[in-house]
PDB file of C-alpha atoms in Angstrom:
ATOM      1  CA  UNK V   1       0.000   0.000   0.000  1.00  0.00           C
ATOM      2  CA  UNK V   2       1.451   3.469  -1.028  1.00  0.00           C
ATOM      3  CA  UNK V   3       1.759   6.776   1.324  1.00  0.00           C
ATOM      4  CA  UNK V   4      -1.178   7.994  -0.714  1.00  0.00           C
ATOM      5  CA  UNK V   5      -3.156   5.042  -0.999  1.00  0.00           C
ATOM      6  CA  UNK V   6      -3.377   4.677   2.851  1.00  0.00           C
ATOM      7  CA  UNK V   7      -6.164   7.119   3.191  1.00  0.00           C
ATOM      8  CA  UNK V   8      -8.665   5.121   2.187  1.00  0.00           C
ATOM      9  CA  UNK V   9      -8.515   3.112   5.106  1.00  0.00           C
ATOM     10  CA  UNK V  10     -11.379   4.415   7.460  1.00  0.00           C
ATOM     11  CA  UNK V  11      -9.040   3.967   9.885  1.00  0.00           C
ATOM     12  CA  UNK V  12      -6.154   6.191   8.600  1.00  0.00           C
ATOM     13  CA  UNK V  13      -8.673   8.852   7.692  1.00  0.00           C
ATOM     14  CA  UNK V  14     -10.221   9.102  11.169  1.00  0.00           C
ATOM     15  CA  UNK V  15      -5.968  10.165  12.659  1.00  0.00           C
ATOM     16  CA  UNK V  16      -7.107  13.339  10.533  1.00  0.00           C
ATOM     17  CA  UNK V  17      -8.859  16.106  11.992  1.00  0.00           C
ATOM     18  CA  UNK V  18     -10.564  17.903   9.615  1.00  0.00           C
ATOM     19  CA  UNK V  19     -13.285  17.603   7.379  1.00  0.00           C
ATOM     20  CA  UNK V  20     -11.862  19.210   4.179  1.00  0.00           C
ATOM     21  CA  UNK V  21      -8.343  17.099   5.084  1.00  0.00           C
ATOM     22  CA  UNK V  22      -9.990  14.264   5.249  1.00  0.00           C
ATOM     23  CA  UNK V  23     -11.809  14.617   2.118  1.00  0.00           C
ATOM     24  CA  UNK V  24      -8.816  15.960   0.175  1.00  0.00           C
ATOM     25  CA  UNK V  25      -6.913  12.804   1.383  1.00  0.00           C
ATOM     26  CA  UNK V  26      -9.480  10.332   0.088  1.00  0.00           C
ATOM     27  CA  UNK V  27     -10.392  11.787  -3.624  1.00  0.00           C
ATOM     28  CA  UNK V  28      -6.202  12.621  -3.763  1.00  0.00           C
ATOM     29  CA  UNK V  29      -5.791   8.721  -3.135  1.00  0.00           C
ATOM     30  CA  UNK V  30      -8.645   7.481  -5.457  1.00  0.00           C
ATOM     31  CA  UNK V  31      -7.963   9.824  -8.273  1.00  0.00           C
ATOM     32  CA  UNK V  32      -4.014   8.491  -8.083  1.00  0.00           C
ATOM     33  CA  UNK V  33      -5.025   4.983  -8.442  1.00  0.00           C
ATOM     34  CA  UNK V  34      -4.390   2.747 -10.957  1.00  0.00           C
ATOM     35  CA  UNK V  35      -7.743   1.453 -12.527  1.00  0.00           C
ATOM     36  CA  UNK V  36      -8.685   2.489 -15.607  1.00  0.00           C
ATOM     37  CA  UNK V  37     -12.138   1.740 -17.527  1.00  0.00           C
ATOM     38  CA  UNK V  38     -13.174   2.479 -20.789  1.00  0.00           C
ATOM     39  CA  UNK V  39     -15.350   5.068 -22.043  1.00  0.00           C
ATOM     40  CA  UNK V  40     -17.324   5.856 -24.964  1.00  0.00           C
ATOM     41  CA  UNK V  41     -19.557   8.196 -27.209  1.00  0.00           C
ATOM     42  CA  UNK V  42     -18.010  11.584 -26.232  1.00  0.00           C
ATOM     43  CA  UNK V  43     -18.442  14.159 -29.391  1.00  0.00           C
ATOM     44  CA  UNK V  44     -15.274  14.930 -30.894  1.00  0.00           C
ATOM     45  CA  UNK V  45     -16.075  18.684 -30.592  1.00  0.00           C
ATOM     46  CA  UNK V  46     -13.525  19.659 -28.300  1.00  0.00           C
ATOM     47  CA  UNK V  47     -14.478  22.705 -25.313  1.00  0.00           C
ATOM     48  CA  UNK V  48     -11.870  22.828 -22.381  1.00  0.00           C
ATOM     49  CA  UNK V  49      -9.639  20.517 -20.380  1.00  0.00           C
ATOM     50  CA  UNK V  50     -10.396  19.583 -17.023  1.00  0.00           C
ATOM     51  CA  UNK V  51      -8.621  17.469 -14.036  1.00  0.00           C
ATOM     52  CA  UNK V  52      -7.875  13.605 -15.063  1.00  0.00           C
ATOM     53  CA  UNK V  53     -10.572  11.511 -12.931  1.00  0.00           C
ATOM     54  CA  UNK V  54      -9.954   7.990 -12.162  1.00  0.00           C
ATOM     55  CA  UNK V  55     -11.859   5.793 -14.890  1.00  0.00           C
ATOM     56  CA  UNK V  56     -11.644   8.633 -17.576  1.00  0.00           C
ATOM     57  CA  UNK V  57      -9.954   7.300 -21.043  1.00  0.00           C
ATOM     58  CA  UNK V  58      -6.716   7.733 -21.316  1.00  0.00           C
ATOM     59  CA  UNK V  59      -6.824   8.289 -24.687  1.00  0.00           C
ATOM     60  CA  UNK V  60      -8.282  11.873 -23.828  1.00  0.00           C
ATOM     61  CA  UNK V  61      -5.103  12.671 -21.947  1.00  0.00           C
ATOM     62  CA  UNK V  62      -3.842  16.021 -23.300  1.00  0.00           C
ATOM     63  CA  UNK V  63       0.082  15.332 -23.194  1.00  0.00           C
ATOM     64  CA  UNK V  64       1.076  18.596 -24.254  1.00  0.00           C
ATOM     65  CA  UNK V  65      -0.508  19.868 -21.080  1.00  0.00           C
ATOM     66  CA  UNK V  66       0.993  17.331 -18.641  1.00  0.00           C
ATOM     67  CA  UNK V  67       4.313  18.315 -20.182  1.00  0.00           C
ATOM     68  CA  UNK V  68       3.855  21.784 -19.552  1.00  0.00           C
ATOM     69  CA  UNK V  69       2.502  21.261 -15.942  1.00  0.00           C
ATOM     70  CA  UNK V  70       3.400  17.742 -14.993  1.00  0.00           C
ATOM     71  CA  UNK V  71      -0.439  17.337 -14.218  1.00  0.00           C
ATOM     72  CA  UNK V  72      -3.045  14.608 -15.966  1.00  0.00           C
ATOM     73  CA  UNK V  73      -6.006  17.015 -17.795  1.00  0.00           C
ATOM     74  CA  UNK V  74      -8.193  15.435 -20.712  1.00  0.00           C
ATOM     75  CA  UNK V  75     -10.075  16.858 -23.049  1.00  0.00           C
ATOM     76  CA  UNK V  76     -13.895  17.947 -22.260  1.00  0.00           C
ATOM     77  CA  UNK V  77     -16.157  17.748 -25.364  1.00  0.00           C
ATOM     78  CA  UNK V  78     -19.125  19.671 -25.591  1.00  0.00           C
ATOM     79  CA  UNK V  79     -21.240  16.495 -25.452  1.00  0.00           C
ATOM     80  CA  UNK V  80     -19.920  15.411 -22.052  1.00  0.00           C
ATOM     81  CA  UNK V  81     -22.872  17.078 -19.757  1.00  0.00           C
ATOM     82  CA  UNK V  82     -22.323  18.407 -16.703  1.00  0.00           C
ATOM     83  CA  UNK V  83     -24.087  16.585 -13.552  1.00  0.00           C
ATOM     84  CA  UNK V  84     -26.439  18.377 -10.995  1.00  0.00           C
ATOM     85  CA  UNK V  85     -26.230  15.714  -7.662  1.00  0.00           C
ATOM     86  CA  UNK V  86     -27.573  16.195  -4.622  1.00  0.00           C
ATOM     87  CA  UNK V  87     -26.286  14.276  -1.545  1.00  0.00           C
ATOM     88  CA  UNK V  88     -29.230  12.997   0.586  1.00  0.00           C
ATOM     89  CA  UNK V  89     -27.600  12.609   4.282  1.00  0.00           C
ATOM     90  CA  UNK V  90     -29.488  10.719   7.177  1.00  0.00           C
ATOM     91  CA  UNK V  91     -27.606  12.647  10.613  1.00  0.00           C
ATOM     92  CA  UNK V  92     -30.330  10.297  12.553  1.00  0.00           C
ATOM     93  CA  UNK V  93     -28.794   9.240  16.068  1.00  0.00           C
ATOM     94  CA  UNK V  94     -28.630   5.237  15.134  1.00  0.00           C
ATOM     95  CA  UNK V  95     -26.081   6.875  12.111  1.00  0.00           C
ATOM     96  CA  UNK V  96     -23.661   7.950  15.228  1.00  0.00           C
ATOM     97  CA  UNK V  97     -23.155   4.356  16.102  1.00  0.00           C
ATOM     98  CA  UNK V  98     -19.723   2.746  16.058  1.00  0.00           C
ATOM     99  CA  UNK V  99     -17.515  -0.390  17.072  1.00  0.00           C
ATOM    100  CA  UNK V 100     -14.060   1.014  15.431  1.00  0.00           C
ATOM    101  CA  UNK V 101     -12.759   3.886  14.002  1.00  0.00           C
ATOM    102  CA  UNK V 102     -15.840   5.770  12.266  1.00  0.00           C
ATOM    103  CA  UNK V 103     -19.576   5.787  12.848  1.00  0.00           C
ATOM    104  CA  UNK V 104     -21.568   5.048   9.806  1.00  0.00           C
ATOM    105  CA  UNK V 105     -22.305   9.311   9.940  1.00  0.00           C
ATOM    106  CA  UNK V 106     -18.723   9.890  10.037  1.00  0.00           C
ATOM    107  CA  UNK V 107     -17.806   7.517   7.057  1.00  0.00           C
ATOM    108  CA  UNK V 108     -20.968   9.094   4.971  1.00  0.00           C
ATOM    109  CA  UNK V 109     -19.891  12.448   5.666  1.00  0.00           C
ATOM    110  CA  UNK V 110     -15.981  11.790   4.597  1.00  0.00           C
ATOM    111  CA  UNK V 111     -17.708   9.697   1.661  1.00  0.00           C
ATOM    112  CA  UNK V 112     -19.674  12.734   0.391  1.00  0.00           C
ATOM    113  CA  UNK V 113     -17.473  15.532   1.422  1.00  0.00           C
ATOM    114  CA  UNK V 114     -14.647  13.344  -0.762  1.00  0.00           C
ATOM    115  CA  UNK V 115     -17.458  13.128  -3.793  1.00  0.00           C
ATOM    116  CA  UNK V 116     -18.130  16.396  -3.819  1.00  0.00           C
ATOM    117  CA  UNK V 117     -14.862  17.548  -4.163  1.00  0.00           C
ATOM    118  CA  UNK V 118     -14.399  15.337  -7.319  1.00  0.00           C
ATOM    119  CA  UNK V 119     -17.967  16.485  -8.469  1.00  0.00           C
ATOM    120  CA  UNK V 120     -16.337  20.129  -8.351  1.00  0.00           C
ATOM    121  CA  UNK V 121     -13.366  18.794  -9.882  1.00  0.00           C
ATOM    122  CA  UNK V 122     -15.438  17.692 -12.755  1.00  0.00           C
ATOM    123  CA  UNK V 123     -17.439  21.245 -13.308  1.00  0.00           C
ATOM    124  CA  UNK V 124     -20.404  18.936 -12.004  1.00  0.00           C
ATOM    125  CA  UNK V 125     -22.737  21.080  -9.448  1.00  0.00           C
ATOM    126  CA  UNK V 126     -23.256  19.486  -6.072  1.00  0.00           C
ATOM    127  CA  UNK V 127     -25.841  19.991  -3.540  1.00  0.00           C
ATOM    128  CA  UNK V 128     -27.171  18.526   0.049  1.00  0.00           C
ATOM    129  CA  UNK V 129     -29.605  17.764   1.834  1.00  0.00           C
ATOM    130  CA  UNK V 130     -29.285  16.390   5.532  1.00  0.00           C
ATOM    131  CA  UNK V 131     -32.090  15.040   7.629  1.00  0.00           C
ATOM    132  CA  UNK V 132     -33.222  12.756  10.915  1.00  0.00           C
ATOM    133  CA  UNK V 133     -36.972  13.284  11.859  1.00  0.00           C
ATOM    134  CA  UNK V 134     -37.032  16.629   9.263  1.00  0.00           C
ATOM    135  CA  UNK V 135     -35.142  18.017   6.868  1.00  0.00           C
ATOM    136  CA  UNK V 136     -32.449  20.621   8.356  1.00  0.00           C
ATOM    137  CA  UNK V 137     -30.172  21.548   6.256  1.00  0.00           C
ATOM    138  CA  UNK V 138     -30.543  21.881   2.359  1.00  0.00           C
ATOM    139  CA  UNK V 139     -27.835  23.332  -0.212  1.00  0.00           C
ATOM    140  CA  UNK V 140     -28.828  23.799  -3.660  1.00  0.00           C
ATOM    141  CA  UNK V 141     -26.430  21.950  -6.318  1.00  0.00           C
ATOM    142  CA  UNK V 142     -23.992  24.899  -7.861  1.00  0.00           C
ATOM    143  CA  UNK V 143     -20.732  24.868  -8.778  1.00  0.00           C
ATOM    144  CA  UNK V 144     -17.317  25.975  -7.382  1.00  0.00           C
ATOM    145  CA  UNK V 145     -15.000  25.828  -4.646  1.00  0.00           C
ATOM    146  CA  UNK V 146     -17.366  27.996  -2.717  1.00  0.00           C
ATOM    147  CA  UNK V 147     -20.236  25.768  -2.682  1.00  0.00           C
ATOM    148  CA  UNK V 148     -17.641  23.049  -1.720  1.00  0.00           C
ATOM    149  CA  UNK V 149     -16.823  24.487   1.415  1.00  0.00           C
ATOM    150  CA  UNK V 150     -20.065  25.047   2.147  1.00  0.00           C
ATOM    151  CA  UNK V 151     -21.310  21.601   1.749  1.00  0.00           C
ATOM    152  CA  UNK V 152     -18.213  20.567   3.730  1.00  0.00           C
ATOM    153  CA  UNK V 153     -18.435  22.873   6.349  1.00  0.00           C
ATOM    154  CA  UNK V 154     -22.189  21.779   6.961  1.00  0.00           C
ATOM    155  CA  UNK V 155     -21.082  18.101   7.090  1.00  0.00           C
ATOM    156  CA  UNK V 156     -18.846  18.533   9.364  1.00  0.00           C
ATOM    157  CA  UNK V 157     -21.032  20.672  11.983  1.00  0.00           C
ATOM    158  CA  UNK V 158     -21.969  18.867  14.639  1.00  0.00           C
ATOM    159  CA  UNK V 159     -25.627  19.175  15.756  1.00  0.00           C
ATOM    160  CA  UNK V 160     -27.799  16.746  18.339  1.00  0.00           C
ATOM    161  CA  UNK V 161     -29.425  14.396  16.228  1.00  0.00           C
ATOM    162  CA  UNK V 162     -33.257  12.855  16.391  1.00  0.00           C
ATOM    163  CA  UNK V 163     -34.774   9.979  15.463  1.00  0.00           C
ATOM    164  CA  UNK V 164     -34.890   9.475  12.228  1.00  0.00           C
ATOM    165  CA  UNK V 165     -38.594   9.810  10.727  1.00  0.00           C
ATOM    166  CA  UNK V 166     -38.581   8.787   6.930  1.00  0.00           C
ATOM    167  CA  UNK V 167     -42.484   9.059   6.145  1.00  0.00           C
ATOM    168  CA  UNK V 168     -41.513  12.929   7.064  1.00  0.00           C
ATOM    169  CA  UNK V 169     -37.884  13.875   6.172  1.00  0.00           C
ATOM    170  CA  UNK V 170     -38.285  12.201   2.703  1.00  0.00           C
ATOM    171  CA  UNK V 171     -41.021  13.429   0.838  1.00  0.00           C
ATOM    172  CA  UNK V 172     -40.225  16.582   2.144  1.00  0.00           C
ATOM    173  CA  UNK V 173     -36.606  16.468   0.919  1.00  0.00           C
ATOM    174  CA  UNK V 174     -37.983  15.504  -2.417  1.00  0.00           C
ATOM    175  CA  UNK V 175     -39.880  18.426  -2.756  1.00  0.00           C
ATOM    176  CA  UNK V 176     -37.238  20.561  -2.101  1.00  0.00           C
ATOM    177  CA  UNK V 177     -35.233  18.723  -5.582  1.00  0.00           C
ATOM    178  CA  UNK V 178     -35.467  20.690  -8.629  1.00  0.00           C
ATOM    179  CA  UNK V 179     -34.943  18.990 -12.655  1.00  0.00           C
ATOM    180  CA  UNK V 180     -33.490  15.818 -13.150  1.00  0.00           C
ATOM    181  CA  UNK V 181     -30.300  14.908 -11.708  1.00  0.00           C
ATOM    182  CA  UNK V 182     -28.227  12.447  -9.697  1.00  0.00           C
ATOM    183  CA  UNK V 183     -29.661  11.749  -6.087  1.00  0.00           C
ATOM    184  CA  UNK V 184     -27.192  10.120  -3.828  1.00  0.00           C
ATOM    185  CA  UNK V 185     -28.720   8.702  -0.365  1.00  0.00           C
ATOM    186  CA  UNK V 186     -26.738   7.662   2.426  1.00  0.00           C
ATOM    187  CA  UNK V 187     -28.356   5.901   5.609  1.00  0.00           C
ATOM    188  CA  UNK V 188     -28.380   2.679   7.181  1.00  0.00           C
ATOM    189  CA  UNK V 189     -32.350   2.569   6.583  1.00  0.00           C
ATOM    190  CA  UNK V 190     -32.747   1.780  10.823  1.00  0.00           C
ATOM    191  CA  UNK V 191     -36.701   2.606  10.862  1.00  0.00           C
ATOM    192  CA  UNK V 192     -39.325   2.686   8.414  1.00  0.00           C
ATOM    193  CA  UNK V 193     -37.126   1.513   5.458  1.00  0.00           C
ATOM    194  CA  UNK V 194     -40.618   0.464   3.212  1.00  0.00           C
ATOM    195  CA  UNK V 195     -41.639   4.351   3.757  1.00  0.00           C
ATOM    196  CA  UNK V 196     -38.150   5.581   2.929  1.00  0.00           C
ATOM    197  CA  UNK V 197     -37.949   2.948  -0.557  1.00  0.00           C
ATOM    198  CA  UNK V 198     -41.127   4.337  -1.115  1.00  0.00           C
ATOM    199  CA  UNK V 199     -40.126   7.976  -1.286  1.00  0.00           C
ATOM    200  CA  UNK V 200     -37.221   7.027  -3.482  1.00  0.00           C
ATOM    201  CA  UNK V 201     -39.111   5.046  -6.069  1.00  0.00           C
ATOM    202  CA  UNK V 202     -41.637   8.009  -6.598  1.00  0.00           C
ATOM    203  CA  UNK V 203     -38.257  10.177  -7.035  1.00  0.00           C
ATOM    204  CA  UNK V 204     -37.324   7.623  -9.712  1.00  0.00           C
ATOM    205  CA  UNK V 205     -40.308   7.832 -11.598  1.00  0.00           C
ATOM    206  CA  UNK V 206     -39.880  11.415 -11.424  1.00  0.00           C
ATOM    207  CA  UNK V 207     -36.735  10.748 -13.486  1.00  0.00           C
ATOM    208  CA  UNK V 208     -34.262  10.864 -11.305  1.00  0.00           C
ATOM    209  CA  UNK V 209     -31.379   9.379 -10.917  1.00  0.00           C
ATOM    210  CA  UNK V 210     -31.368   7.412  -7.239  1.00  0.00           C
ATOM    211  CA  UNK V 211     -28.343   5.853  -5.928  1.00  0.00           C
ATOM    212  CA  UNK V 212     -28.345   4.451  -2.048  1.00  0.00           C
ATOM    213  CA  UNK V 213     -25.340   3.787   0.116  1.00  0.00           C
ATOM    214  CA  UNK V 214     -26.653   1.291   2.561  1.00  0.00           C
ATOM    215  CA  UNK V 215     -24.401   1.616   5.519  1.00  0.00           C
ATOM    216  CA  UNK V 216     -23.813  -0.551   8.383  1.00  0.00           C
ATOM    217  CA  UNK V 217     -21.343  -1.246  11.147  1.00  0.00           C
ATOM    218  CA  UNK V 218     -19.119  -4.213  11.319  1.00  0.00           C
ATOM    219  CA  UNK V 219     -20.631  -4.794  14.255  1.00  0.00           C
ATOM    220  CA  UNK V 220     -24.332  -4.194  13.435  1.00  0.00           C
ATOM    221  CA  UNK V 221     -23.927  -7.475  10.696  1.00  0.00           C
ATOM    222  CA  UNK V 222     -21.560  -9.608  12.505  1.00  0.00           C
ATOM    223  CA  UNK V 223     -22.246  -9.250  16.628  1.00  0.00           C
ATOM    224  CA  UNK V 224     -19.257 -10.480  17.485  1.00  0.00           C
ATOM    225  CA  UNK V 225     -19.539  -9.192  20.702  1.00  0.00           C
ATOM    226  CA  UNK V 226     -19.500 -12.173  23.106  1.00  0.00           C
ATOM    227  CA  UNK V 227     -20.524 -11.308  27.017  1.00  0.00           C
ATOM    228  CA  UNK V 228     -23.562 -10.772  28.163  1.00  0.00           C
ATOM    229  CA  UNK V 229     -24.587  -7.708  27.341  1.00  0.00           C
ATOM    230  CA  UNK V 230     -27.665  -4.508  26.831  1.00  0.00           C
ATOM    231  CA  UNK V 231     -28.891  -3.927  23.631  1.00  0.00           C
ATOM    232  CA  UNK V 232     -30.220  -0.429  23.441  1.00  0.00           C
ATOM    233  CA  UNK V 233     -32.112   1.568  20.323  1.00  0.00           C
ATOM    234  CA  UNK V 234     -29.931   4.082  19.635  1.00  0.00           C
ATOM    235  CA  UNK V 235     -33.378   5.771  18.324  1.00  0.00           C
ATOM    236  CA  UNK V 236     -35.552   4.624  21.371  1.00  0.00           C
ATOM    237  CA  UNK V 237     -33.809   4.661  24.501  1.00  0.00           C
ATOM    238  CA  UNK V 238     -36.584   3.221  26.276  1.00  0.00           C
ATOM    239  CA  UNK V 239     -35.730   0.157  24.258  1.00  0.00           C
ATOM    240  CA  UNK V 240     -33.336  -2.546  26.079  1.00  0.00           C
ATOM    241  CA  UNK V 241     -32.806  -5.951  25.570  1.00  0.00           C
ATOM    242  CA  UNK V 242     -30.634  -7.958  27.598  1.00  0.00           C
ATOM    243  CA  UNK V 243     -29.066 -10.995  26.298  1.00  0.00           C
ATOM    244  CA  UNK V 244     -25.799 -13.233  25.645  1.00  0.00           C
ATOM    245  CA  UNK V 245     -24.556 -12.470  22.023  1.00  0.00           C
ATOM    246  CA  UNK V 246     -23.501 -16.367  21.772  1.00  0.00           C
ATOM    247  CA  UNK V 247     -27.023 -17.677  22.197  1.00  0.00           C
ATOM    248  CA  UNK V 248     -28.606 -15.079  19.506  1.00  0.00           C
ATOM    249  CA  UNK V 249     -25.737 -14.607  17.555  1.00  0.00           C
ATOM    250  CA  UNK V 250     -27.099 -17.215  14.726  1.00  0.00           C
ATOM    251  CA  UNK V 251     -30.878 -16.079  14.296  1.00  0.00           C
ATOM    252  CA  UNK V 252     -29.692 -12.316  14.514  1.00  0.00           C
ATOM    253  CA  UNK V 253     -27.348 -12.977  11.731  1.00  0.00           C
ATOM    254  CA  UNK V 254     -29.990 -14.285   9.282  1.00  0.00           C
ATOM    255  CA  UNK V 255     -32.294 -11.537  10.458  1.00  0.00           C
ATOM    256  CA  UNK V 256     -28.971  -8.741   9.326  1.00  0.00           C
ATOM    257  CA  UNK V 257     -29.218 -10.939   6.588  1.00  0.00           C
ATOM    258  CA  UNK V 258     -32.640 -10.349   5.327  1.00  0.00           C
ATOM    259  CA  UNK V 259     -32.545  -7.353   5.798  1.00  0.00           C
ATOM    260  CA  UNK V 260     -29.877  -6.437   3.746  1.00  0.00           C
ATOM    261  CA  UNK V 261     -31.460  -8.324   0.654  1.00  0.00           C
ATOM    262  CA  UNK V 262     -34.968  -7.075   1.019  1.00  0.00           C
ATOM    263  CA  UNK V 263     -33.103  -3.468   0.470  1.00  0.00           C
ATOM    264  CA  UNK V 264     -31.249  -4.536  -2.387  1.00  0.00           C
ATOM    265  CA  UNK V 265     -34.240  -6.838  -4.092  1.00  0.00           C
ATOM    266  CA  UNK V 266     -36.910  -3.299  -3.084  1.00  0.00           C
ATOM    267  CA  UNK V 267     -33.768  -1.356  -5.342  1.00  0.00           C
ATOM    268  CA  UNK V 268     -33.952  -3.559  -8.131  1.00  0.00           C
ATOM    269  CA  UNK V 269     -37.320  -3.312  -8.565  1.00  0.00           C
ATOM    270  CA  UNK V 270     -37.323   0.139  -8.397  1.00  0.00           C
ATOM    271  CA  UNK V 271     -34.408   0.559 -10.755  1.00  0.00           C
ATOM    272  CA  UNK V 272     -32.717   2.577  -7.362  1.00  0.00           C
ATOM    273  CA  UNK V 273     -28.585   1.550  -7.454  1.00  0.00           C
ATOM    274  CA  UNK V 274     -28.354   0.256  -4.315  1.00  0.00           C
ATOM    275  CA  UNK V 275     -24.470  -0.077  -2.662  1.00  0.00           C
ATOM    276  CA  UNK V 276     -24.091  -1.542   0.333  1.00  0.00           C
ATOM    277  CA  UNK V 277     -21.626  -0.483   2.045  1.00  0.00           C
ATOM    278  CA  UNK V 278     -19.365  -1.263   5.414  1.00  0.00           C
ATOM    279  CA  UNK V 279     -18.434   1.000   7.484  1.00  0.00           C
ATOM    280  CA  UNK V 280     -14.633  -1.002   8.075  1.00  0.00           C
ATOM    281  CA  UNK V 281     -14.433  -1.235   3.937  1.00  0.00           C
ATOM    282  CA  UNK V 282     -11.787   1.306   2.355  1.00  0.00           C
ATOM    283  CA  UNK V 283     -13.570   3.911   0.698  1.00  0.00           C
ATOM    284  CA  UNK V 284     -12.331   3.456  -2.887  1.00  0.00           C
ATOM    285  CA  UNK V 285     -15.059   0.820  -3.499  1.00  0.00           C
ATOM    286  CA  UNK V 286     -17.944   3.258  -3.007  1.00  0.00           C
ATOM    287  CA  UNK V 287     -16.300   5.744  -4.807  1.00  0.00           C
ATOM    288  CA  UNK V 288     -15.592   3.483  -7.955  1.00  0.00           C
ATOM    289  CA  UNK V 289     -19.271   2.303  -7.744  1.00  0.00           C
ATOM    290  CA  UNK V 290     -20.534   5.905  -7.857  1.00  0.00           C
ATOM    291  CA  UNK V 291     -18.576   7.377 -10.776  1.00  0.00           C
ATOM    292  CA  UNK V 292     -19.806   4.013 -12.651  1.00  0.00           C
ATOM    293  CA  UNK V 293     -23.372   5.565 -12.018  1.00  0.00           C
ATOM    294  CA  UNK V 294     -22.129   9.348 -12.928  1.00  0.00           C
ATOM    295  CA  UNK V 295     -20.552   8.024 -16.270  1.00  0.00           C
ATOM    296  CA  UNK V 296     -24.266   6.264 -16.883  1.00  0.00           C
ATOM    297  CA  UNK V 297     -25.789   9.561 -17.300  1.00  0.00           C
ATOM    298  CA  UNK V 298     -23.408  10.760 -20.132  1.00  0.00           C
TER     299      UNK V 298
END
């Protein structure tokens, strides 16, 4: 593993104390690696150059640039369209939940704070919206380094979270969503996860664009944990179960299980990208799988 390529450990990423660090340090370490995929039907109508992104053809590389400046640019053609996404964030208090180095908020908000820098990157126009029982924060997609900081900076203020309240939060998110674009969710779907598929599906129909990062602890899908112990609702603390791990461990797996697939098979159907993601996996994975789904709008 290189210096660079170290950062997208969750682990790594969480000795670093700020936001915009962080997310510097994960698109630097993505956008330096070493996959390449292929891609077609760009105009040959050429516009401007713009920053090499991970994935782009390399056949677009403008080599007289990089030997001016030592830096990868490729050519932008006027038929490659620039993406409006908006990053849907669930802050809900079961997202602040963790058995190692980041709770499934922190690794969303490094996860998006990292996309949206390589959105701005791109000339692409990112936006949020952030939400537990309500909607409370929303940032209209825009370009530029200014709207960056913006959408970082909101990220990374910390606020006391509610439970989260999907039959509310969502449909009024969606209203809040102007023309077609890219709509990136990121929860672990702890509550009514029918009402909050729901939402998303009528969003798809709409014609947008709906990608979900399904997060989850390590933790939360393996309960490992081994003494007896009390199980509380991070959403409900007047919700406690006491019991040995060993002697559920087996039933609570399948039920993890089940869970997981329902959201997946509910995403098919609903022609929603579904990622699932966890929270102990390097980050380079989501990232790959959502600039697959920002080349499919091209």
């Amino acid at each position: 593993m290189s210096d660079l390529s170290q950062y997208l450990n969750p682990e790594v990423v969480n000795a670093v104390e700020r936001l915009d660090l962080q997310a510097r340090c994960i698109a630097e370490a993505y956008l330096t690696g070493r996959h390449r995929s292929a891609q077609h039907g760009f105009s040959t109508q050429f516009s401007q150059h713009r920053p090499y992104i991970k994935g782009d053809p390399i056949k677009d590389i403008d080599w007289k640039v990089y030997a001016r400046s030592d830096k990868y640019h490729i050519k932008k053609f006027e038929a490659e369209t620039n993406i409006e996404c908006t990053f849907l964030v669930d802050i809900s208090e079961s997202m602040n939940y963790k058995s190692h180095a980041l709770s499934k908020l922190e690794y969303a908000t490094c996860l998006c704070a990292a996309l949206s820098l390589i959105l701005t990157q791109q000339q692409d126009s990112p936006g949020l919206i952030t939400f537990d029982d309500d909607v409370r924060h929303f940032i209209k997609p825009k370009s530029g380094q200014k709207q960056l900081m913006q959408i970082i900076h909101t990220l990374g203020s910390q606020e006391e979270s509610k439970a989260s309240d999907f039959s509310t939060a969502l449909p009024n998110a969606a209203s809040m969503l102007g023309h077609k674009g890219l709509l990136v969710c990121f929860s672990d779907l702890l509550g009514d996860s029918d009402k909050a598929l729901e939402t998303l599906q009528t969003l798809s129909y709409g014609k947008h664009d709906i990608m979900l990062f399904h997060i989850l602890d390590p933790e939360e899908i393996e309960l490992k944990e081994s003494e007896l112990s009390r199980f509380n609702d991070s959403e409900n603390p007047d919700s406690q179960v006491v019991a040995n791990p060993d002697s559920i461990r087996q039933v609570y797996q399948k039920l993890i299980q089940d869970f997981i697939s329902k959201i997946k098979e509910q995403c098919q159907e609903s022609k929603i990208t579904c990622c699932f993601i966890n929270t102990a996996d390097p980050f380079d994975l989501a990232i790959h799988d959502f600039m697959g789904q920002r080349r499919a709008m091209m």
